XYZ file of C-alpha atoms in Angstrom:
726
model
C 141.889 25.095 -26.715
C 139.063 27.522 -27.293
C 139.462 31.156 -28.186
C 137.674 32.207 -25.039
C 140.733 31.048 -23.122
C 143.058 33.283 -25.090
C 142.451 36.481 -23.202
C 141.067 34.993 -19.973
C 141.792 36.733 -16.678
C 143.538 39.670 -18.341
C 142.868 41.963 -15.396
C 144.778 39.628 -13.130
C 147.543 39.463 -15.691
C 147.809 43.236 -15.930
C 147.919 43.636 -12.167
C 150.527 40.875 -11.769
C 152.831 41.160 -14.772
C 155.688 39.339 -13.079
C 153.451 36.380 -12.376
C 152.491 36.224 -16.017
C 156.062 35.956 -17.181
C 156.794 33.237 -14.656
C 153.950 31.081 -15.999
C 154.640 27.701 -17.564
C 154.724 28.177 -21.357
C 152.516 25.132 -21.746
C 149.806 26.528 -19.472
C 146.558 28.033 -20.879
C 147.604 30.945 -23.007
C 146.646 33.980 -20.965
C 145.954 32.354 -17.631
C 148.209 33.951 -15.006
C 150.619 31.828 -12.980
C 149.346 30.619 -9.587
C 149.784 33.220 -6.859
C 151.522 30.636 -4.640
C 154.485 30.454 -6.982
C 155.907 33.989 -7.302
C 159.105 34.635 -9.211
C 161.082 35.673 -6.105
C 160.875 32.176 -4.560
C 163.343 30.645 -7.038
C 166.387 32.960 -7.246
C 169.120 31.962 -9.685
C 171.833 32.241 -6.961
C 170.451 29.162 -5.174
C 171.735 26.736 -7.834
C 173.669 23.850 -6.188
C 175.848 23.110 -9.255
C 178.283 25.945 -8.470
C 179.563 24.338 -5.248
C 180.129 20.783 -6.448
C 183.696 19.354 -6.275
C 185.349 22.401 -4.603
C 188.817 20.809 -4.556
C 188.942 20.278 -8.316
C 187.725 23.782 -8.982
C 190.350 25.242 -6.567
C 193.228 23.269 -8.172
C 192.190 24.431 -11.620
C 191.967 27.995 -10.352
C 195.671 28.118 -9.125
C 197.273 26.286 -12.064
C 198.855 29.469 -13.396
C 198.403 33.221 -13.920
C 195.624 34.377 -16.180
C 195.944 36.775 -19.105
C 195.373 39.799 -16.912
C 198.236 38.941 -14.583
C 200.531 38.146 -17.509
C 199.712 41.492 -19.117
C 201.865 43.290 -16.527
C 204.948 41.240 -17.471
C 204.515 42.062 -21.181
C 204.007 45.716 -20.397
C 207.193 46.020 -18.274
C 209.241 44.106 -20.850
C 208.125 46.325 -23.751
C 208.658 49.408 -21.586
C 212.186 48.147 -20.702
C 211.474 48.516 -16.986
C 213.734 45.638 -15.927
C 213.498 46.202 -12.175
C 209.730 46.147 -12.168
C 209.756 43.178 -14.562
C 211.930 41.159 -12.155
C 209.741 42.137 -9.195
C 206.561 41.049 -11.004
C 208.126 37.773 -12.142
C 209.221 37.037 -8.532
C 205.699 37.730 -7.305
C 204.160 35.360 -9.858
C 206.690 32.605 -9.041
C 205.827 32.911 -5.382
C 202.112 32.784 -6.146
C 202.362 30.050 -8.821
C 205.305 27.730 -7.942
C 207.034 26.441 -11.046
C 205.980 29.422 -13.165
C 208.474 30.202 -15.959
C 209.083 33.443 -17.810
C 207.148 33.531 -21.155
C 209.438 32.987 -24.159
C 207.759 35.638 -26.310
C 208.076 38.325 -23.691
C 210.328 40.551 -25.762
C 208.712 39.894 -29.160
C 206.948 42.889 -30.728
C 203.184 43.078 -30.102
C 200.980 41.695 -32.898
C 199.463 44.351 -35.118
C 195.709 44.719 -34.414
C 193.443 43.388 -37.168
C 191.562 46.126 -39.057
C 187.824 45.308 -38.843
C 186.726 48.411 -40.773
C 186.004 46.445 -43.955
C 183.897 44.010 -41.985
C 181.804 46.848 -40.602
C 181.409 48.363 -44.083
C 180.100 45.072 -45.470
C 177.919 44.691 -42.401
C 176.352 48.077 -43.062
C 175.475 46.996 -46.616
C 173.806 43.740 -45.459
C 176.420 41.957 -47.586
C 176.528 38.775 -45.543
C 178.336 36.808 -48.238
C 181.010 39.516 -48.314
C 181.325 39.445 -44.543
C 181.802 35.670 -44.541
C 184.445 35.949 -47.283
C 186.356 38.655 -45.386
C 186.221 36.660 -42.162
C 187.688 33.648 -43.999
C 190.469 35.789 -45.459
C 191.419 37.284 -42.096
C 191.389 33.890 -40.404
C 193.745 32.543 -43.066
C 196.182 35.415 -42.422
C 195.910 35.272 -38.619
C 194.692 31.837 -37.479
C 194.704 32.933 -33.850
C 192.501 35.961 -34.569
C 188.804 36.169 -33.841
C 186.425 39.079 -34.577
C 185.449 41.204 -31.639
C 182.580 40.021 -29.476
C 180.655 43.190 -30.359
C 180.888 42.453 -34.088
C 179.940 38.793 -33.677
C 176.859 39.643 -31.621
C 175.671 42.367 -33.993
C 176.291 40.212 -37.067
C 174.302 37.292 -35.656
C 171.479 39.664 -34.742
C 171.402 41.282 -38.149
C 171.416 37.928 -39.939
C 168.501 36.752 -37.836
C 166.483 39.886 -38.549
C 167.228 39.683 -42.262
C 166.128 36.022 -42.386
C 162.869 36.746 -40.549
C 161.842 39.784 -42.598
C 162.794 38.128 -45.902
C 160.731 35.039 -45.078
C 157.746 37.172 -44.025
C 157.844 39.183 -47.252
C 157.889 35.905 -49.189
C 155.044 34.580 -46.979
C 157.243 31.616 -46.138
C 155.843 31.280 -42.642
C 157.667 28.113 -41.646
C 161.024 29.709 -42.482
C 160.059 32.870 -40.615
C 159.162 30.895 -37.489
C 162.424 28.943 -37.660
C 164.566 32.054 -38.230
C 163.008 33.863 -35.259
C 163.106 30.953 -32.850
C 165.480 32.831 -30.521
C 163.297 35.938 -30.215
C 162.048 36.529 -26.686
C 158.717 38.368 -27.001
C 158.881 39.466 -23.373
C 162.088 41.502 -23.813
C 162.536 42.069 -27.558
C 163.092 45.775 -28.179
C 162.273 45.730 -31.888
C 158.489 45.318 -31.755
C 158.152 44.850 -35.505
C 160.080 41.575 -35.211
C 157.561 40.308 -32.670
C 154.761 41.343 -35.032
C 156.446 39.379 -37.811
C 156.467 36.299 -35.609
C 152.810 36.899 -34.737
C 151.992 36.976 -38.453
C 153.912 33.733 -38.966
C 152.203 31.894 -36.102
C 148.823 33.223 -37.215
C 149.333 31.904 -40.741
C 150.581 28.556 -39.407
C 147.629 28.218 -37.041
C 149.909 27.888 -33.988
C 147.378 29.239 -31.497
C 149.508 28.718 -28.364
C 152.608 30.559 -29.579
C 150.405 33.211 -31.190
C 148.687 34.045 -27.917
C 151.977 33.853 -25.971
C 153.559 36.481 -28.233
C 150.515 38.744 -27.991
C 150.491 38.366 -24.216
C 154.205 39.109 -23.929
C 153.807 42.389 -25.817
C 150.637 43.589 -24.130
C 151.417 42.621 -20.532
C 155.173 43.195 -20.152
C 157.233 43.786 -17.082
C 157.513 47.570 -16.603
C 161.271 47.402 -17.257
C 160.614 46.234 -20.804
C 157.352 48.069 -21.506
C 156.749 48.909 -25.179
C 155.550 52.393 -26.244
C 151.818 53.016 -25.971
C 151.522 53.499 -29.715
C 152.969 50.019 -30.241
C 150.642 48.611 -27.583
C 147.637 50.158 -29.328
C 148.789 48.737 -32.659
C 149.201 45.293 -31.086
C 145.673 45.285 -29.668
C 144.322 46.363 -33.043
C 146.281 43.573 -34.683
C 144.771 41.026 -32.299
C 141.305 41.665 -33.765
C 142.411 39.611 -36.747
C 143.184 36.549 -34.660
C 140.780 36.539 -31.736
C 137.085 36.937 -31.062
C 135.444 40.233 -30.228
C 134.919 39.051 -26.650
C 138.621 38.285 -26.234
C 139.745 41.665 -27.534
C 137.119 43.584 -25.572
C 138.422 41.906 -22.411
C 141.943 43.186 -23.129
C 140.640 46.672 -23.906
C 138.913 46.751 -20.535
C 142.281 46.279 -18.825
C 143.595 49.508 -20.349
C 140.347 51.474 -20.120
C 141.755 53.743 -17.377
C 144.619 54.962 -19.578
C 143.316 57.959 -21.563
C 146.000 57.702 -24.253
C 145.389 54.027 -24.931
C 141.605 54.428 -24.713
C 141.707 57.211 -27.256
C 143.894 55.148 -29.564
C 141.434 52.254 -29.373
C 138.339 54.374 -29.958
C 137.639 52.845 -33.375
C 138.456 49.259 -32.428
C 135.021 48.580 -30.917
C 133.429 49.521 -34.231
C 135.933 47.329 -36.076
C 134.992 44.438 -33.806
C 131.338 44.962 -34.643
C 132.196 45.020 -38.356
C 133.965 41.676 -37.958
C 131.061 40.199 -36.009
C 128.539 41.357 -38.642
C 130.669 40.004 -41.492
C 130.900 36.591 -39.793
C 127.168 36.625 -39.062
C 126.382 37.372 -42.702
C 128.305 34.318 -43.942
C 127.537 31.853 -41.145
C 124.439 29.847 -41.981
C 124.193 28.525 -38.430
C 123.769 32.037 -36.983
C 120.206 33.288 -37.292
C 119.561 35.373 -34.184
C 120.067 39.101 -34.871
C 123.075 40.722 -33.228
C 122.792 43.146 -30.320
C 120.858 46.229 -31.381
C 123.318 48.518 -29.601
C 126.188 47.170 -31.714
C 124.238 47.514 -34.963
C 123.182 51.043 -34.022
C 126.808 51.942 -33.289
C 127.921 50.543 -36.646
C 125.091 52.394 -38.385
C 126.209 55.648 -36.790
C 129.825 55.019 -37.777
C 128.747 54.173 -41.331
C 126.694 57.343 -41.602
C 129.548 59.443 -40.259
C 132.286 57.777 -42.266
C 130.211 57.346 -45.442
C 132.124 54.153 -46.253
C 130.413 52.065 -48.973
C 131.809 48.896 -47.379
C 129.883 49.659 -44.173
C 126.713 50.386 -46.158
C 127.049 47.036 -47.922
C 127.812 45.183 -44.685
C 124.636 46.497 -43.090
C 122.665 45.776 -46.268
C 123.614 42.096 -46.265
C 122.952 41.940 -42.506
C 119.387 43.206 -42.901
C 118.829 40.898 -45.871
C 119.800 37.922 -43.714
C 117.472 38.861 -40.873
C 114.732 39.348 -43.484
C 114.309 43.101 -43.277
C 114.529 43.898 -47.022
C 113.332 47.480 -46.618
C 116.251 48.356 -44.317
C 118.594 46.359 -46.539
C 117.434 48.288 -49.590
C 118.074 51.640 -47.891
C 121.693 50.698 -47.106
C 122.356 49.129 -50.499
C 121.005 52.214 -52.235
C 123.534 54.351 -50.366
C 126.259 51.855 -51.219
C 125.484 51.742 -54.927
C 125.263 55.517 -55.163
C 128.788 55.715 -53.748
C 130.212 52.710 -55.632
C 128.212 50.966 -58.391
C 129.808 47.560 -57.863
C 128.382 44.152 -58.711
C 127.856 43.235 -55.028
C 126.011 46.451 -54.285
C 123.796 46.008 -57.359
C 123.056 42.398 -56.429
C 122.231 43.371 -52.859
C 119.814 46.109 -53.912
C 118.196 43.813 -56.483
C 117.587 41.128 -53.839
C 116.265 43.723 -51.393
C 113.762 44.974 -53.981
C 112.680 41.443 -54.853
C 112.250 40.753 -51.147
C 109.734 43.612 -51.068
C 107.925 42.267 -54.175
C 109.037 45.343 -56.129
C 109.772 43.296 -59.243
C 109.510 46.160 -61.727
C 112.030 48.263 -59.810
C 114.323 45.255 -59.506
C 114.199 44.697 -63.277
C 114.910 48.376 -63.979
C 117.815 48.270 -61.516
C 119.305 45.263 -63.287
C 119.104 47.130 -66.607
C 120.559 50.319 -65.128
C 123.511 48.539 -63.543
C 123.996 45.880 -66.230
C 127.620 46.963 -66.719
C 128.389 46.136 -63.082
C 126.272 42.976 -62.950
C 127.933 41.475 -66.018
C 130.765 40.531 -63.639
C 128.306 37.872 -62.403
C 126.656 36.747 -65.658
C 124.575 34.021 -63.990
C 122.980 36.561 -61.656
C 122.354 39.025 -64.491
C 120.770 36.323 -66.661
C 118.395 35.288 -63.898
C 117.511 38.917 -63.171
C 116.515 39.588 -66.808
C 115.127 36.206 -67.832
C 111.775 36.560 -66.098
C 110.910 39.701 -68.067
C 112.246 38.448 -71.400
C 110.435 35.100 -71.119
C 107.299 36.451 -69.492
C 104.026 37.894 -70.768
C 105.428 41.449 -70.942
C 108.299 40.601 -73.264
C 107.108 43.253 -75.725
C 108.097 45.941 -73.207
C 111.682 44.724 -72.779
C 114.222 47.466 -73.373
C 116.796 46.922 -76.140
C 119.632 47.527 -73.682
C 118.226 44.757 -71.486
C 118.271 42.337 -74.416
C 121.855 43.337 -75.254
C 122.949 42.840 -71.643
C 121.143 39.490 -71.494
C 122.918 38.362 -74.654
C 126.310 39.405 -73.283
C 125.710 37.495 -70.057
C 124.604 34.376 -71.962
C 127.761 34.407 -74.059
C 129.901 34.837 -70.942
C 128.221 31.937 -69.125
C 127.555 29.761 -72.209
C 124.112 28.984 -70.817
C 121.971 26.752 -73.021
C 118.670 27.385 -71.172
C 119.044 31.157 -71.267
C 120.170 31.100 -74.909
C 116.924 29.263 -75.618
C 114.882 31.919 -73.820
C 116.504 34.643 -75.913
C 115.996 32.585 -79.070
C 112.252 32.294 -78.454
C 112.101 35.975 -77.632
C 113.693 36.753 -81.015
C 111.477 34.206 -82.790
C 108.261 35.595 -81.356
C 109.438 39.112 -82.241
C 109.882 38.100 -85.886
C 113.680 38.379 -85.657
C 114.288 35.030 -87.317
C 118.019 35.445 -88.160
C 118.700 36.241 -84.491
C 116.451 33.382 -83.376
C 118.333 30.975 -85.634
C 121.687 32.112 -84.219
C 120.610 31.709 -80.591
C 118.859 28.363 -81.143
C 122.034 27.171 -82.831
C 124.147 28.188 -79.798
C 121.668 26.736 -77.310
C 121.608 23.402 -79.147
C 125.402 23.343 -79.480
C 125.900 24.001 -75.746
C 123.167 21.647 -74.457
C 121.308 19.681 -77.153
C 117.621 18.853 -76.687
C 114.468 18.497 -78.767
C 113.028 21.932 -78.012
C 116.156 23.769 -79.166
C 116.464 21.749 -82.356
C 112.802 22.393 -83.083
C 113.288 26.117 -82.552
C 116.267 26.062 -84.914
C 114.253 24.175 -87.536
C 111.293 26.559 -87.169
C 113.620 29.524 -87.625
C 115.179 28.015 -90.763
C 111.662 27.384 -92.061
C 110.589 30.970 -91.438
C 113.672 32.132 -93.323
C 112.873 29.821 -96.249
C 116.162 27.942 -95.854
C 115.185 24.560 -97.343
C 118.759 23.298 -97.683
C 119.418 23.999 -94.000
C 116.198 22.187 -93.006
C 117.060 19.142 -95.079
C 120.521 19.089 -93.519
C 119.049 19.250 -90.013
C 116.554 16.499 -90.773
C 119.227 14.201 -92.173
C 121.451 14.827 -89.175
C 118.853 14.606 -86.382
C 115.659 13.115 -87.891
C 116.221 9.710 -86.308
C 117.482 11.069 -82.994
C 114.595 13.529 -82.598
C 111.736 12.060 -84.679
C 108.831 13.911 -83.043
C 109.733 17.566 -83.673
C 109.186 17.857 -87.414
C 105.370 17.921 -87.598
C 105.204 21.675 -86.979
C 108.237 22.574 -89.094
C 107.351 24.018 -92.494
C 109.124 25.967 -95.183
C 107.699 29.488 -95.497
C 106.457 30.346 -98.972
C 108.316 33.004 -100.866
C 107.109 36.424 -99.829
C 105.118 35.154 -96.868
C 105.940 34.045 -93.349
C 104.047 31.792 -91.015
C 102.736 33.153 -87.777
C 105.164 33.017 -84.898
C 104.711 30.303 -82.297
C 105.078 31.498 -78.702
C 106.404 28.770 -76.409
C 104.668 27.994 -73.149
C 107.172 28.442 -70.311
C 105.849 26.869 -67.142
C 107.017 28.738 -64.096
C 110.827 28.462 -64.107
C 111.036 26.008 -67.063
C 112.854 27.597 -69.983
C 112.377 26.865 -73.658
C 109.724 24.137 -73.331
C 107.775 24.326 -76.587
C 104.147 23.338 -76.552
C 102.347 23.232 -79.905
C 98.920 21.886 -80.688
C 99.077 21.633 -84.473
C 98.152 18.422 -86.258
C 101.002 15.992 -86.874
C 102.297 15.984 -90.450
C 105.344 14.915 -92.381
C 108.049 17.476 -93.133
C 107.024 19.392 -96.251
C 110.590 20.367 -97.088
C 111.742 16.803 -97.967
C 111.256 15.865 -101.632
C 111.075 12.142 -100.940
C 109.553 12.169 -97.496
C 109.509 8.958 -95.484
C 106.301 6.970 -95.578
C 103.822 8.447 -93.142
C 102.554 5.963 -90.603
C 98.815 5.459 -90.523
C 97.162 7.642 -87.877
C 95.438 5.937 -85.009
C 91.813 5.329 -85.784
C 89.320 5.415 -82.966
C 86.532 3.720 -84.939
C 86.621 0.193 -86.399
C 88.183 -0.193 -89.813
C 86.696 -2.544 -92.327
C 87.656 -5.879 -90.877
C 89.752 -4.051 -88.326
C 89.549 -3.403 -84.590
C 89.387 -0.439 -82.182
C 92.674 0.750 -80.620
C 92.668 -0.437 -77.017
C 94.594 0.828 -74.031
C 97.430 -1.512 -74.910
C 97.677 0.350 -78.205
C 98.483 3.539 -76.275
C 101.506 1.799 -74.808
C 102.605 0.710 -78.272
C 102.371 4.266 -79.589
C 104.321 5.471 -76.576
C 107.007 2.859 -77.142
C 107.338 4.008 -80.756
C 107.605 7.638 -79.586
C 104.547 8.527 -81.679
C 103.524 11.023 -79.070
C 101.172 13.028 -81.293
C 99.230 9.930 -82.329
C 99.185 8.757 -78.734
C 97.665 12.019 -77.490
C 95.049 11.996 -80.285
C 93.991 8.453 -79.432
C 93.779 9.181 -75.722
C 91.781 12.345 -76.388
C 89.239 10.260 -78.309
C 89.004 7.739 -75.483
C 88.625 10.557 -72.962
C 85.764 12.152 -74.954
C 83.841 8.908 -75.300
C 84.275 7.061 -72.043
C 86.737 8.918 -69.812
C 90.188 7.769 -68.710
C 91.245 5.279 -66.092
C 94.388 5.927 -63.977
C 96.417 3.701 -66.325
C 95.278 5.772 -69.332
C 96.202 8.972 -67.460
C 99.668 7.532 -66.855
C 100.196 6.928 -70.581
C 98.821 10.381 -71.332
C 101.332 11.877 -68.938
C 104.267 10.194 -70.680
C 103.018 11.243 -74.107
C 102.532 14.847 -73.002
C 106.023 14.820 -71.532
C 107.351 13.526 -74.841
C 105.762 16.546 -76.540
C 107.243 18.887 -73.904
C 103.729 19.807 -72.789
C 104.733 19.847 -69.169
C 101.653 21.393 -67.590
C 99.349 18.779 -69.139
C 101.826 16.024 -68.297
C 101.822 17.179 -64.679
C 98.003 17.135 -64.547
C 97.839 13.657 -66.103
C 100.400 12.162 -63.722
C 98.578 13.741 -60.770
C 95.325 12.079 -61.908
C 97.113 8.729 -62.314
C 98.230 8.749 -58.657
C 94.789 7.421 -57.678
C 95.545 4.111 -59.411
C 97.532 2.568 -56.586
C 100.220 -0.089 -56.868
C 102.625 0.067 -59.805
C 100.474 2.649 -61.603
C 100.748 4.977 -58.630
C 104.508 4.439 -58.347
C 105.032 5.108 -62.068
C 102.791 8.186 -61.880
C 104.740 9.559 -58.912
C 107.977 9.040 -60.837
C 106.607 10.846 -63.897
C 105.177 13.646 -61.781
C 108.529 14.136 -60.023
C 110.335 14.298 -63.368
C 107.861 16.867 -64.691
C 108.194 19.008 -61.592
C 111.975 18.899 -61.850
C 111.793 19.986 -65.494
C 109.892 23.008 -64.246
C 112.508 23.577 -61.508
C 109.819 22.918 -58.863
C 112.340 21.257 -56.575
C 110.473 21.362 -53.271
C 107.296 19.994 -54.887
C 109.269 17.092 -56.373
C 110.784 16.427 -52.968
C 107.282 16.270 -51.474
C 106.178 13.740 -54.097
C 108.985 11.256 -53.398
C 108.382 11.565 -49.669
C 104.704 10.578 -50.130
C 104.952 7.846 -52.759
C 107.459 4.966 -53.030
C 109.367 4.933 -56.320
C 111.775 2.048 -55.941
C 115.491 2.282 -55.167
C 116.795 3.206 -58.630
C 114.126 5.795 -59.405
C 114.295 7.313 -55.944
C 118.056 7.748 -56.371
C 117.627 9.320 -59.818
C 115.121 11.877 -58.560
C 117.102 12.689 -55.446
C 120.260 13.288 -57.458
C 118.492 15.906 -59.559
C 116.760 17.449 -56.523
C 120.039 17.961 -54.697
C 121.680 19.383 -57.811
C 118.859 21.882 -58.363
C 118.975 22.830 -54.683
C 122.743 23.358 -54.909
C 122.461 25.562 -57.995
C 119.606 27.639 -56.605
C 121.397 28.190 -53.280
C 124.635 29.135 -55.057
C 122.832 31.664 -57.271
C 121.378 33.405 -54.233
C 124.829 33.379 -52.512
C 123.788 30.866 -49.857
C 127.046 28.972 -50.253
C 126.706 26.914 -47.087
C 123.349 25.507 -48.210
C 124.807 24.869 -51.672
C 127.573 22.773 -50.078
C 125.047 20.914 -47.934
C 123.065 19.945 -51.032
C 126.204 18.847 -52.889
C 127.268 16.788 -49.880
C 123.891 15.031 -49.839
C 124.180 14.305 -53.557
C 127.724 12.921 -53.439
C 126.575 10.344 -50.912
C 124.408 8.855 -53.651
C 126.688 9.061 -56.700
C 130.090 10.344 -57.855
C 130.245 14.060 -58.594
C 130.716 15.406 -62.167
C 133.354 18.068 -62.844
C 130.919 20.993 -63.052
C 129.466 20.151 -59.650
C 132.935 19.823 -58.152
C 133.770 23.274 -59.533
C 130.682 24.676 -57.811
C 131.812 22.980 -54.595
C 135.217 24.665 -54.874
C 133.705 28.107 -55.541
C 131.307 27.682 -52.613
C 134.279 26.998 -50.312
C 136.098 30.003 -51.795
C 133.161 32.353 -51.174
C 132.841 31.030 -47.617
C 136.485 31.898 -46.972
C 137.703 28.272 -47.007
C 140.414 29.157 -49.516
C 142.788 26.328 -48.628
C 140.092 23.723 -49.267
C 138.995 25.489 -52.461
C 142.613 25.557 -53.673
C 143.015 21.837 -53.023
C 139.866 21.040 -55.036
C 140.896 23.264 -57.949
C 144.371 21.697 -57.973
C 142.836 18.221 -58.121
C 140.533 19.251 -60.975
C 143.457 20.768 -62.866
C 145.104 17.349 -62.932
C 142.176 15.935 -64.904
C 140.594 18.731 -66.957
C 141.759 21.811 -68.838
C 138.989 24.262 -68.054
C 138.822 28.044 -67.838
C 136.804 27.922 -64.624
C 139.427 25.727 -62.982
C 142.205 28.075 -64.087
C 140.309 31.063 -62.677
C 139.806 29.153 -59.431
C 143.518 28.423 -59.125
C 144.315 32.086 -59.775
C 141.820 33.203 -57.136
C 143.039 30.820 -54.456
C 146.704 31.604 -55.034
C 146.374 35.385 -54.847
C 145.672 36.101 -58.524
C 142.674 37.884 -59.997
C 139.230 36.317 -60.291
C 137.617 36.624 -63.651
C 135.027 33.912 -63.459
C 132.207 32.508 -61.403
């Protein structure tokens, strides 16, 4: 049942309220009853059951006098009016043959039961006390029953108490069960109907929800609710129904000046809701009606509400009008410097290619943006890792460091480490390389740590590193040297290709570590001319050097071949792998591109290497293009696609495109099981899209397997706690 049905034909409903109430409860929610079946055609007095078996009913009716007729006998007896008593007895005997005088006629009248205590307990909502008092009185007077008035009011009060208590506890099933007897068409206490509406809304019971709304808004005149309550009900319906549905109801009451005035702001609220849904719905791309946006803009300007400024800012960002978005976000951040407003203005500035202003904004509002450390890191990383790193403000570096510690990001810790290293701040560089390697170990970070220890003259630390990681990372030690006392070697600036972080590219000659007293035997360098009695290194020798991970020797040998006779596609392929082993990604990319001309297995291997290099540089779309043009084989194709989808998911999440992030994760999980960190991202994406029930279920499942701060924050967020994480 679609929402468009919910408020269908409301004009007809308003003009024929009686027909509405006669409608079958199972019929479409706000569709009026057929005109051919008015209420007046089925009067209650036409029931045939009341005339069945007339003889039996008549015999039962004359069996004896009722309590009212007997009351006269008791009255005359207690009043000692014997003559009248005899006359009444004679009358009853004549009317009811065989009637005998009651035996208790002259007994004193029973003393009335005092219900005052019951009413006192009733007034205190002490239902347990009421039940106890009723039990006590029944034990004393078994024939006694509380007055009908008390019983009715007690049952009513218990029902109301059960409903309101369940609603406060958000126990919606209990609330619905407790209020099952409430008739929304006649209930005088409107707040009880609203409670039931809240319960059915939370339970997703669309039919009962609409029926209760309809019963309040389109009542029979005899049970009409106050206009203020009607206005409040229509406003409440904006939570549960579409703008079109609510606007249709408002049109019904447009002629009433009081109601129209009370609903003056609802149209703007409906536009706010529509804009908010548009902003988060990936499927919606067409801009909303200009008249509605203009009306919201006017209301925002008049009301000066930062939430409206932000809403319009995200709207204009989505329709790719960053200049308009920036104007609204600037007003929002001036009123409230929140993380969302700062992020919105940053994205608006970047959308206008105003990178310098965006960087300065991130520094200015670093205290707000630290609530989203991943965003803050990405906003500052480009400047700190770029060619203008010397102009980075100290407060930007401090904010970057704080965000890195909050997110425990290995790649960004590496960027900051190289920034410190190239600035001559070797103790800081050592500390950040150490953290980066501890969080996510790789060759580049270990090499940076070793270089920093060397610049500080820490021989013991270098020896310890070499003993621990020399065999695992054998190619990084050629450029690591111990600085002489009183002198420091020149800093080595890493080459960072596009979005790749911390990829070190050095072009120094390979040498053994000079900080080891008994250094391992140095392997003979590749010779490109014949030895005495020897032979020239052939292309097959390149493969051998590659297999031994002697990347420096491999590159030197290939360079000699290239200078003398040029390189074939197979040689370019080996060169690409060797350059990748040295983290020289740009040269590896060029070599693999040249090897693509080889065809066959060479071309397939080159495409695989090129895709890997592009992914290292976060060039996701380019890698996707490569695998679409060149066959890689099933296993390699799967490997590349897994990384592509993961990078797409992360990039989309960072720019708050949560729907696209989920799409990428869904594509990836079709190929392979999902690690915990990806499942966490999936849960947060659902949370940010408003799918809190699904997010909660994922976080609960994760909590059964891992003890993680992000999972705990997710559980707190989805159960009404505070969010202190992603």
